[in-house]
Coordinates of C-alpha atoms (C1' of nucleotides) in Angstrom, one line a residue:
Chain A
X1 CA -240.4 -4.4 10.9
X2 CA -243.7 -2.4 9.5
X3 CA -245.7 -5.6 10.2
X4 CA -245.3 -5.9 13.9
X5 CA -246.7 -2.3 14.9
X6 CA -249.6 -3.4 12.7
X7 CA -249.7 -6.9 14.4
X8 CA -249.7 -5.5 17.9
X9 CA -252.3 -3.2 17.3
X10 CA -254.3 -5.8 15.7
X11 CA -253.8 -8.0 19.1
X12 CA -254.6 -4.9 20.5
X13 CA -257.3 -4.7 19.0
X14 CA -258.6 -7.6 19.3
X15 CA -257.3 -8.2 23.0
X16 CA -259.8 -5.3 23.8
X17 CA -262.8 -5.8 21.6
X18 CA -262.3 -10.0 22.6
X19 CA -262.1 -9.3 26.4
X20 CA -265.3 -7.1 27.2
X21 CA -264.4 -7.1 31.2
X22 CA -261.3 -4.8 30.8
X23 CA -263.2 -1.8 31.0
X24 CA -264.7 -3.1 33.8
X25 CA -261.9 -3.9 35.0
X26 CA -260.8 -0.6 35.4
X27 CA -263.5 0.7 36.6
X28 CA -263.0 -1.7 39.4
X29 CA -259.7 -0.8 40.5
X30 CA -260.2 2.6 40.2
X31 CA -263.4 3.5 41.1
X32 CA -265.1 4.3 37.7
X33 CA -265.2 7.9 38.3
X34 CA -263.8 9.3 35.0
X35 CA -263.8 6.4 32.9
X36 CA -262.9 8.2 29.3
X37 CA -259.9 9.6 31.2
X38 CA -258.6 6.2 32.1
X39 CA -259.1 4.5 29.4
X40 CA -257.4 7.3 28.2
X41 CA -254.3 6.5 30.3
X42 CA -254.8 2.5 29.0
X43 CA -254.0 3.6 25.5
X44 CA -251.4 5.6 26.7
X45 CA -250.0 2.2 28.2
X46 CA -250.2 0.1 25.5
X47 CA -249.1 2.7 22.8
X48 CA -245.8 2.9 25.0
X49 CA -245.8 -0.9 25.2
X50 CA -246.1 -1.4 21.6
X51 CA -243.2 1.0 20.6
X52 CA -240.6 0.0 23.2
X53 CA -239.1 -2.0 20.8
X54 CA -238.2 1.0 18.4
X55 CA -236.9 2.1 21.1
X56 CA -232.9 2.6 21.7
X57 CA -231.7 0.8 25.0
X58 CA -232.0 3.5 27.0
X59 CA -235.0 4.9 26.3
X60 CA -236.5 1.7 26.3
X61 CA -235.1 1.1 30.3
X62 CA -236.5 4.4 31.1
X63 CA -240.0 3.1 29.4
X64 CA -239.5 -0.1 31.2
X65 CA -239.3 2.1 34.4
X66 CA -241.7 4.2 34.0
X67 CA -244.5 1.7 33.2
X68 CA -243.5 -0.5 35.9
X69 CA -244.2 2.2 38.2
X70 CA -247.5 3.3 36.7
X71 CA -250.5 2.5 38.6
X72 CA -252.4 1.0 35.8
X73 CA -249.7 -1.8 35.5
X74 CA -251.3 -4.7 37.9
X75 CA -254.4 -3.8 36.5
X76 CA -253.4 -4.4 33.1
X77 CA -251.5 -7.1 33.3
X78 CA -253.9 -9.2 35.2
X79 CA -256.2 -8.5 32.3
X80 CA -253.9 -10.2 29.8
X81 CA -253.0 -12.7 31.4
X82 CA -256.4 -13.9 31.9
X83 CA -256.8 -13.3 27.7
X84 CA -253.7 -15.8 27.5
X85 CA -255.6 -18.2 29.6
X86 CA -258.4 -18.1 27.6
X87 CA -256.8 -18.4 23.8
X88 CA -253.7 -20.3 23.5
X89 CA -252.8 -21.6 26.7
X90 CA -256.0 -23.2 26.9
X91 CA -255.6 -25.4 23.9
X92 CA -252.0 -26.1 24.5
X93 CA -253.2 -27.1 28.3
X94 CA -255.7 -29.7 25.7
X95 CA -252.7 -31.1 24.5
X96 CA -250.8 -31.7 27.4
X97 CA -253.2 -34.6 28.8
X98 CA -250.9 -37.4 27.5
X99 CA -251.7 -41.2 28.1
X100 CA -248.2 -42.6 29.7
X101 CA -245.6 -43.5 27.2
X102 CA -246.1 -47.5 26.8
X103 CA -242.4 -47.3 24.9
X104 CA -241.5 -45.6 27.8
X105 CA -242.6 -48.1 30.1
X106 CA -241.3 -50.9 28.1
X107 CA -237.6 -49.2 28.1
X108 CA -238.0 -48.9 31.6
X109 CA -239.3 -52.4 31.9
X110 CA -236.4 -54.3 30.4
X111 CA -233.8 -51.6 32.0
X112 CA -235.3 -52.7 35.1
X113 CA -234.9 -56.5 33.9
X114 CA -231.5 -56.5 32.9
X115 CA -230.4 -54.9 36.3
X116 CA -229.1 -51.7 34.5
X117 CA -232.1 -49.4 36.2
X118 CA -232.9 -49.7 39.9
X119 CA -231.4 -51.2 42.8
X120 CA -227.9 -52.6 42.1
X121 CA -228.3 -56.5 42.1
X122 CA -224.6 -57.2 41.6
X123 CA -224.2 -55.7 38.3
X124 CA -226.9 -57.9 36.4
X125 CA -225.5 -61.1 37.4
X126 CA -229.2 -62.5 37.7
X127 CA -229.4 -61.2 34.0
X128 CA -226.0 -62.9 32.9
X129 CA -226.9 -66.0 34.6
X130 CA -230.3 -66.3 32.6
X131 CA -228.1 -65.7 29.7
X132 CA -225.8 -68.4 30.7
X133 CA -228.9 -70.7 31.6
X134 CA -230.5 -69.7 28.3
X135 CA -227.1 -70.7 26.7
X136 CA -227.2 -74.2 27.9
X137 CA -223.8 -73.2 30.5
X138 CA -224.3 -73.2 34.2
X139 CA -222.5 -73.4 37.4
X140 CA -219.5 -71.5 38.6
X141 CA -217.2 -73.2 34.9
X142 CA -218.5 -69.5 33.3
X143 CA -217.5 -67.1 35.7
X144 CA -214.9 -66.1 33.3
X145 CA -217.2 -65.2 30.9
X146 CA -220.1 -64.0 33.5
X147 CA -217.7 -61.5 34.9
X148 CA -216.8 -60.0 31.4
X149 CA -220.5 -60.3 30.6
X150 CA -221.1 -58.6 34.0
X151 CA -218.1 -56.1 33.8
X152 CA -219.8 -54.5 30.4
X153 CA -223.0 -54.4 31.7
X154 CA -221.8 -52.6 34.7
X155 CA -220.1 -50.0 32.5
X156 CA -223.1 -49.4 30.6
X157 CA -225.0 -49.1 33.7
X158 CA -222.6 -46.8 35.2
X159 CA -223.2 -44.6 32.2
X160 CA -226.4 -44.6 32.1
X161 CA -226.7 -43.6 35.6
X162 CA -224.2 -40.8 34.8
X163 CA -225.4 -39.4 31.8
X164 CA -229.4 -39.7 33.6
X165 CA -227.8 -37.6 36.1
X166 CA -226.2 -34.8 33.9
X167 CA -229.9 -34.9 32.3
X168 CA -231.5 -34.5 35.9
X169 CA -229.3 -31.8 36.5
X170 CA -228.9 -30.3 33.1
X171 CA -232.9 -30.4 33.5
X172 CA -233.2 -28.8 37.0
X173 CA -230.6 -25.9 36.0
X174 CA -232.6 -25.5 32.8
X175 CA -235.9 -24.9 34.8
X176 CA -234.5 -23.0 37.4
X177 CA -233.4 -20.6 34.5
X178 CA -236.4 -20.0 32.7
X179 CA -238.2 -19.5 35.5
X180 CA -236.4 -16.8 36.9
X181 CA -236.3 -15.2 33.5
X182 CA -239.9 -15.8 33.1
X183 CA -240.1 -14.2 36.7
X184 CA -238.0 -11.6 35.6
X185 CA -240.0 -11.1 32.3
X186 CA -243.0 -11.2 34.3
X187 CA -242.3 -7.8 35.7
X188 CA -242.4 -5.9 32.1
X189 CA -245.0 -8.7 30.3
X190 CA -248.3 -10.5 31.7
X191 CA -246.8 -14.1 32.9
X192 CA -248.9 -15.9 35.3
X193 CA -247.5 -18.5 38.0
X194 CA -249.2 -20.9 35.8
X195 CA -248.0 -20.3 32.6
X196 CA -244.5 -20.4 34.3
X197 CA -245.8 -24.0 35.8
X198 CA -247.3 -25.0 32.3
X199 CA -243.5 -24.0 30.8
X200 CA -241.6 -26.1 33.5
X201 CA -243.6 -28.8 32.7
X202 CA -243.3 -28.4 28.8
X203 CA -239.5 -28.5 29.9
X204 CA -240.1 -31.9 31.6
X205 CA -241.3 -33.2 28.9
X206 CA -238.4 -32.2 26.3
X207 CA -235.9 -33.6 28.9
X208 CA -238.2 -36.9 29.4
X209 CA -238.0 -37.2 25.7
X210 CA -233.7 -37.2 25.6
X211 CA -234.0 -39.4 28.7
X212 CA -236.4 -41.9 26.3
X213 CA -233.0 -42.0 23.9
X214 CA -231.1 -42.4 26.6
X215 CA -232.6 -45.5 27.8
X216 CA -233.2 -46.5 23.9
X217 CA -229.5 -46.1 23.2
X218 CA -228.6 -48.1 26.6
X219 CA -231.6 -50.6 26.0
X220 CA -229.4 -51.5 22.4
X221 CA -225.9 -51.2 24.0
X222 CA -227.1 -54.4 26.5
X223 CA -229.0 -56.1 23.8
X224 CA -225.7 -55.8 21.5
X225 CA -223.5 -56.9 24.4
X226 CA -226.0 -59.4 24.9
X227 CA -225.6 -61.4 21.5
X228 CA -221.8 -60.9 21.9
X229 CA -221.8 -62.5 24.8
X230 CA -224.0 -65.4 23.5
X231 CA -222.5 -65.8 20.2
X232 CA -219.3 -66.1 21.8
X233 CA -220.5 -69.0 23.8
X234 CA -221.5 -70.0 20.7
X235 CA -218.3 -69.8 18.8
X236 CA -216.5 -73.3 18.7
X237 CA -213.4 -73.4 19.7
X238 CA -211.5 -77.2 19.6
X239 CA -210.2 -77.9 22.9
X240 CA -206.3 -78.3 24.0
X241 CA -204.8 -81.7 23.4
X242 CA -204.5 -82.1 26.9
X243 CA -207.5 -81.6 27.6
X244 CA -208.6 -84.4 24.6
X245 CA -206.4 -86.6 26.0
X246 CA -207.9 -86.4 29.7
X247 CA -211.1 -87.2 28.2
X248 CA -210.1 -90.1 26.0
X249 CA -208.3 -91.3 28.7
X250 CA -211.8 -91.3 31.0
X251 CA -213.8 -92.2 28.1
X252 CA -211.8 -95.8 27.4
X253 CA -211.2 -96.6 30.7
X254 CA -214.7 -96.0 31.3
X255 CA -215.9 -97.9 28.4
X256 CA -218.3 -100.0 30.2
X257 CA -219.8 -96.6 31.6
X258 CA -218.7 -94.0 30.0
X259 CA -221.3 -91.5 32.3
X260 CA -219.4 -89.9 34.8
X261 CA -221.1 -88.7 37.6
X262 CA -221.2 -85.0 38.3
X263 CA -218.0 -85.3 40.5
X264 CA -216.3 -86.7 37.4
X265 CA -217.3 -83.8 35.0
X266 CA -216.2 -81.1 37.6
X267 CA -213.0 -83.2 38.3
X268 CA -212.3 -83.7 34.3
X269 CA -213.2 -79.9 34.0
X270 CA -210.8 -78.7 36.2
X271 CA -208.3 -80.9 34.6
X272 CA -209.0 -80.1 31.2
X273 CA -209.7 -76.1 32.0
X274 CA -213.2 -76.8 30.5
X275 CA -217.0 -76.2 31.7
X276 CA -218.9 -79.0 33.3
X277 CA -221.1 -78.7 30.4
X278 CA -218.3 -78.6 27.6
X279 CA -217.3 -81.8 29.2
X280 CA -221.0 -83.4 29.4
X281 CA -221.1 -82.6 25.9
X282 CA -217.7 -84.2 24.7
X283 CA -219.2 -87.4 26.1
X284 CA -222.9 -87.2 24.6
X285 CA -220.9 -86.5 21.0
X286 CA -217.8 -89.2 22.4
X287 CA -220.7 -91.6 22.8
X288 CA -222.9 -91.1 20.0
X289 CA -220.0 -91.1 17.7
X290 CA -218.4 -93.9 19.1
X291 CA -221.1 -95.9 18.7
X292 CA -221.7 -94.8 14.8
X293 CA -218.1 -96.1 13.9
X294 CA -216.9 -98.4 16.9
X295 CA -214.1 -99.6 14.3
X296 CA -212.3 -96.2 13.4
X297 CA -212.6 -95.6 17.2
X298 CA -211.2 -98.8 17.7
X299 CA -207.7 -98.1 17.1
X300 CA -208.1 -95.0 19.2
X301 CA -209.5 -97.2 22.3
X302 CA -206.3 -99.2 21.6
X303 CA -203.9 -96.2 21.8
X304 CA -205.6 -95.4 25.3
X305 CA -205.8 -99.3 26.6
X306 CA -202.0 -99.5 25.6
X307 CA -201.1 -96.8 27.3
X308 CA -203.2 -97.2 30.2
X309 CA -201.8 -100.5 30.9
X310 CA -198.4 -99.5 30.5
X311 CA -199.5 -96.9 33.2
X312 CA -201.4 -99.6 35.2
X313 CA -198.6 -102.1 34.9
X314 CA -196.0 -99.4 36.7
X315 CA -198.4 -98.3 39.4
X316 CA -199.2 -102.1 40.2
X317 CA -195.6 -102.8 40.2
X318 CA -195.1 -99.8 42.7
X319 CA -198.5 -100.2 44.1
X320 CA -197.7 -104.2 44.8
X321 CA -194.3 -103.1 46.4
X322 CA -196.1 -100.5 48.5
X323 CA -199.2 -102.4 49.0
X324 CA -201.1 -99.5 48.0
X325 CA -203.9 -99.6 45.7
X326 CA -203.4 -97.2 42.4
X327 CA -205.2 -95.3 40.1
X328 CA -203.7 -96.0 36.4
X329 CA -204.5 -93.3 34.5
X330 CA -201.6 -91.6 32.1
X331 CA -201.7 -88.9 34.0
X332 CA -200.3 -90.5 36.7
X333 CA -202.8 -88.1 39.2
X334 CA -203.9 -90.8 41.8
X335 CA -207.7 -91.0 42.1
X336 CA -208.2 -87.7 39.9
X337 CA -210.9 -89.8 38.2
X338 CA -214.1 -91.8 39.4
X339 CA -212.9 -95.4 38.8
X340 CA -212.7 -98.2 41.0
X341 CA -209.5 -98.7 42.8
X342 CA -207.0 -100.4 40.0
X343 CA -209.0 -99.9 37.2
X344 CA -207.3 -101.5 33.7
X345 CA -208.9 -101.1 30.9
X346 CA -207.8 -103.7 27.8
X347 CA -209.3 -103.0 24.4
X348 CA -208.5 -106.4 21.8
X349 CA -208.6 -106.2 18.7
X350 CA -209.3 -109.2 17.0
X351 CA -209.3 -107.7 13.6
X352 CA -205.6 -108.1 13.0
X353 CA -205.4 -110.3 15.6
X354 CA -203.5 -108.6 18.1
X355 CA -203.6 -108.7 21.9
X356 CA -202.9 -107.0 24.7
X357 CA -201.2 -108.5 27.6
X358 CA -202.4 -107.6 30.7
X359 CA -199.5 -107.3 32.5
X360 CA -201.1 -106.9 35.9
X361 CA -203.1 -110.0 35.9
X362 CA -201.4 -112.1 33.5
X363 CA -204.0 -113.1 30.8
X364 CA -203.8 -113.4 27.1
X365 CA -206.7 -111.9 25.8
X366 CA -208.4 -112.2 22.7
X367 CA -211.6 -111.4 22.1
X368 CA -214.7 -110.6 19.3
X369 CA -214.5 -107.1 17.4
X370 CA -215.9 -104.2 19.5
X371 CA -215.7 -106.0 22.5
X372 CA -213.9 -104.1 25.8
X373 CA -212.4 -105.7 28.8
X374 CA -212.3 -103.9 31.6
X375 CA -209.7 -105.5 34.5
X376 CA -210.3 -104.5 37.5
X377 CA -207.6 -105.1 39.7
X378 CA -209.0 -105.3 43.8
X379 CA -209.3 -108.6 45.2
X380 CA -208.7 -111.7 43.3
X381 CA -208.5 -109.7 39.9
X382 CA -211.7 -109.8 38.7
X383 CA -212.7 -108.7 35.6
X384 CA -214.9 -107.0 34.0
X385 CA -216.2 -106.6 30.5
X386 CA -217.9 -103.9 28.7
X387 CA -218.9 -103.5 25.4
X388 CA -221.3 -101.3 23.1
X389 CA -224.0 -103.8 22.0
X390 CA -225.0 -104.4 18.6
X391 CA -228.0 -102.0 19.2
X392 CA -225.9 -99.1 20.2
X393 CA -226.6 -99.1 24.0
X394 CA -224.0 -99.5 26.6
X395 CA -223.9 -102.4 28.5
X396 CA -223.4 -101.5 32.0
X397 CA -220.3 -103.4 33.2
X398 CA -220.9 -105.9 36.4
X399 CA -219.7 -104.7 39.5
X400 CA -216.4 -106.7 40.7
X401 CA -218.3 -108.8 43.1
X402 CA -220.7 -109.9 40.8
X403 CA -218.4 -111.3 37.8
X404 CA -215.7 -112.4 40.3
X405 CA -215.9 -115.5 41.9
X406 CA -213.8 -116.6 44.7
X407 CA -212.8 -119.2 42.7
X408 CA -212.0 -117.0 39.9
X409 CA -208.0 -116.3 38.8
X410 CA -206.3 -113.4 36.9
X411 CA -207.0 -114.9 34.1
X412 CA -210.9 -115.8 34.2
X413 CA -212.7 -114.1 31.6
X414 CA -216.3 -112.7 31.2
X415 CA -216.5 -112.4 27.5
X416 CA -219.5 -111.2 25.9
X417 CA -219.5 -112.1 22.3
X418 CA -222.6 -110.6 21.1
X419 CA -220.7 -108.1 18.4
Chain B
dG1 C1' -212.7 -74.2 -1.8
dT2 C1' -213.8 -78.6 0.0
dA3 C1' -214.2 -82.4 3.1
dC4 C1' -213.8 -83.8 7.4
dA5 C1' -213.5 -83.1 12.6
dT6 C1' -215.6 -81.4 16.5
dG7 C1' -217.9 -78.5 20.0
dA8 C1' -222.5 -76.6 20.7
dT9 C1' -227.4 -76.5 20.3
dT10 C1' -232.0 -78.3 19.8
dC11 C1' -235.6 -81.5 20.2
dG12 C1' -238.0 -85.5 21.6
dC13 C1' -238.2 -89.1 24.9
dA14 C1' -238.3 -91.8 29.2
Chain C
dT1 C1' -233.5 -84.0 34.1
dG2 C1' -230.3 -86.5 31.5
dC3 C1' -229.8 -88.8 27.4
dG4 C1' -229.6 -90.0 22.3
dA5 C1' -230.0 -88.3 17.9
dA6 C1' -229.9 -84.8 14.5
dT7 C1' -228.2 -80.7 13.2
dC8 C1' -225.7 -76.4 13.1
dA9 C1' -221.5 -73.9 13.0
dT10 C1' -216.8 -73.4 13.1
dG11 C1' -211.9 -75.1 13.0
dT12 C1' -208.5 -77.6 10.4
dA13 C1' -206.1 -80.1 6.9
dC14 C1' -205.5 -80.6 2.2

DNA sequence: GTACATGATTCGCA
DNA sequence: TGCGAATCATGTAC
């Protein structure tokens, strides 16, 4: 408590000794006339200044009075203000010339990017679809995860707008405060409009720096969500029998092709409750594997042709009786999948030397190992045959016209013996 | 825990 | 751009 009579008359001091225009000063503003006298009445002043704070309450709103009222006040308090302005003010005023905040910019940058900042652009679905893209998905088979994707990121963006505008306002309260107390203050101790300006900015800054962790913390929340979303699109997950079955079920009776067009894949996705991609990829791994071990998958292809011509031998009967063409797949849907009208598909074994009897057009098979018959009911029966050739390729199969001949019977054969 | 199955990803190619 | 091939990563059966 000793040391701060001894430091203000030190500042005093050295306010006075340092800032040579006071007594000028006075003189100005009141004439000059009796200068000891006023300077005098300055002392006075300040001595009353200094002790106010040993003061009781009282005494001290009394002093407070009293010196606001005096004449020399204006005076006086111009004069140190103008000794703030020149000492520490003016270096902090050095410090405040900042270069823009590049991690600033950069927050805001990728803020603005990921739709979270700026105009709403449907709650970052142009960021969840470059996710998606960048995922290998596409197309509207995601929108279940895209609209969780976009759900989250909407959340985060509605709290970052929320909690940037309890900052805002947190921020503009705060200001308003101080400077009314530092208008307030400014009545009993030498503010200038400046210094209040140089404060609200100083205040600006604080604030900008909570808004900076703001936008970090919400710049991590997205990135987080982010690598949730794409590891999850990531994660394996084996698909329903069903679903397996549809696919096997195109896949063998599409031997001779097994590419289906994009109307194919969206049709098969539907059915199987699957992405167009998922199912583009089941037929690039189908295919390449296939190929790598045609004789495990034989008995497989078998299953399928079996059952397919089971399936094909009950629509023809009813199709025959209605004069109708069919669609034989297990599933019984009619025209679900991109094959020709009547389709059959007849795998042969020739391992064990079983056949399979093609009901509909009345042929024993039997054929070399890895080798595919495709029947294609339509007119005449023709055939078809497909097989994976000994260099891995596929073999496109011929169209009906061009392996049927007029002349050609159920039972005619194109048999391609190169495996 | 291990081997195998299988969906997803990546890369090079035509 | 779609495909084959290789590879990764995870699910599943034992």
């Amino acid at each position: 408590m000793d040391d701060q009579p001894r430091l203000m008359h030190s500042s005093h001091g050295v306010g006075m000794a340092g800032h040579p225009g006071l007594a000028q000063h006075m003189q100005d503003s009141t004439g000059g006339a009796d200068g000891e006298g006023r300077k005098q009445d300055i002392g006075d002043i300040l001595q009353q200044i200094m002790t106010i704070t040993d003061q009781s309450l009282d005494e001290a709103q009394a002093r407070k009075h009293a010196l606001n009222c005096h004449r020399m006040k204006p005076a006086l308090f111009n004069v140190l203000c103008e000794i703030k302005e020149k000492t520490v003010l003016s270096i902090r005023g050095a410090q405040e010339e900042e270069p823009p905040d590049a991690q600033l910019m950069r927050l805001d940058n990728m803020l603005l990017a990921e739709g979270v900042s700026g105009p709403e652009k449907g709650g970052g679905s142009a960021a969840a679809a470059a996710a998606a893209a960048a995922a290998g998905g596409g197309g509207p088979d995601n929108s279940a995860e895209h609209s969780d994707y976009r759900a989250k990121l909407s959340q985060i963006r509605q709290i970052y707008h929320t909690e940037l505008e309890k900052y805002e306002q947190a921020c503009n309260e705060f200001t308003t405060h101080v400077m009314n107390l530092l208008r307030e203050q400014s009545r009993t101790r030498p503010i200038s409009p400046k210094e209040i300006e140089r404060m609200v900015n100083i205040i600006h800054r604080k604030f900008s720096t909570i808004q900076m962790q703001l936008k970090q913390s919400t710049c991590e929340a997205v990135m987080i969500l982010r690598s949730r979303f794409l590891d999850a699109r990531r994660k394996r997950r084996n698909f329903n029998k069903q679903a397996t079955e549809f696919l096997n079920e195109y896949f063998y009776s599409h031997l001779s092709n097994p590419y289906p067009s994009e109307e194919a894949k969206e049709e098969l996705a539907k059915k199987c409750s699957i992405t167009v991609s998922q199912v583009s990829n089941w037929f690039g791994n189908k295919r390449i594997r296939y190929k790598k071990n045609i004789g495990k998958f034989q008995e497989e292809a078998n299953m399928y042709a079996a059952r397919t011509a089971v399936t094909a031998t009950n629509v023809s009967t009813h199709g025959s009786q209605a004069n109708s063409p069919s669609t034989p797949n297990s599933a019984g849907s009619a025209g679900s999948f991109n094959m020709n009208s009547g389709d059959l598909f007849m795998s042969v074994q020739s391992l064990n030397g079983d056949s399979y009897q093609g009901a509909q057009v009345g042929a024993n098979v039997q054929s070399q190992v890895g080798s595919t018959l495709n029947f294609r009911e339509g007119s005449g029966c023709s055939l078809a045959l497909a097989l994976s050739d000994a260099n891995g390729g596929w073999q496109d199969a011929p169209t009906p016209s061009s392996v049927t001949s007029p002349t050609e019977g159920p039972g005619s054969v194109h048999s391609d013996t190169s495996n």
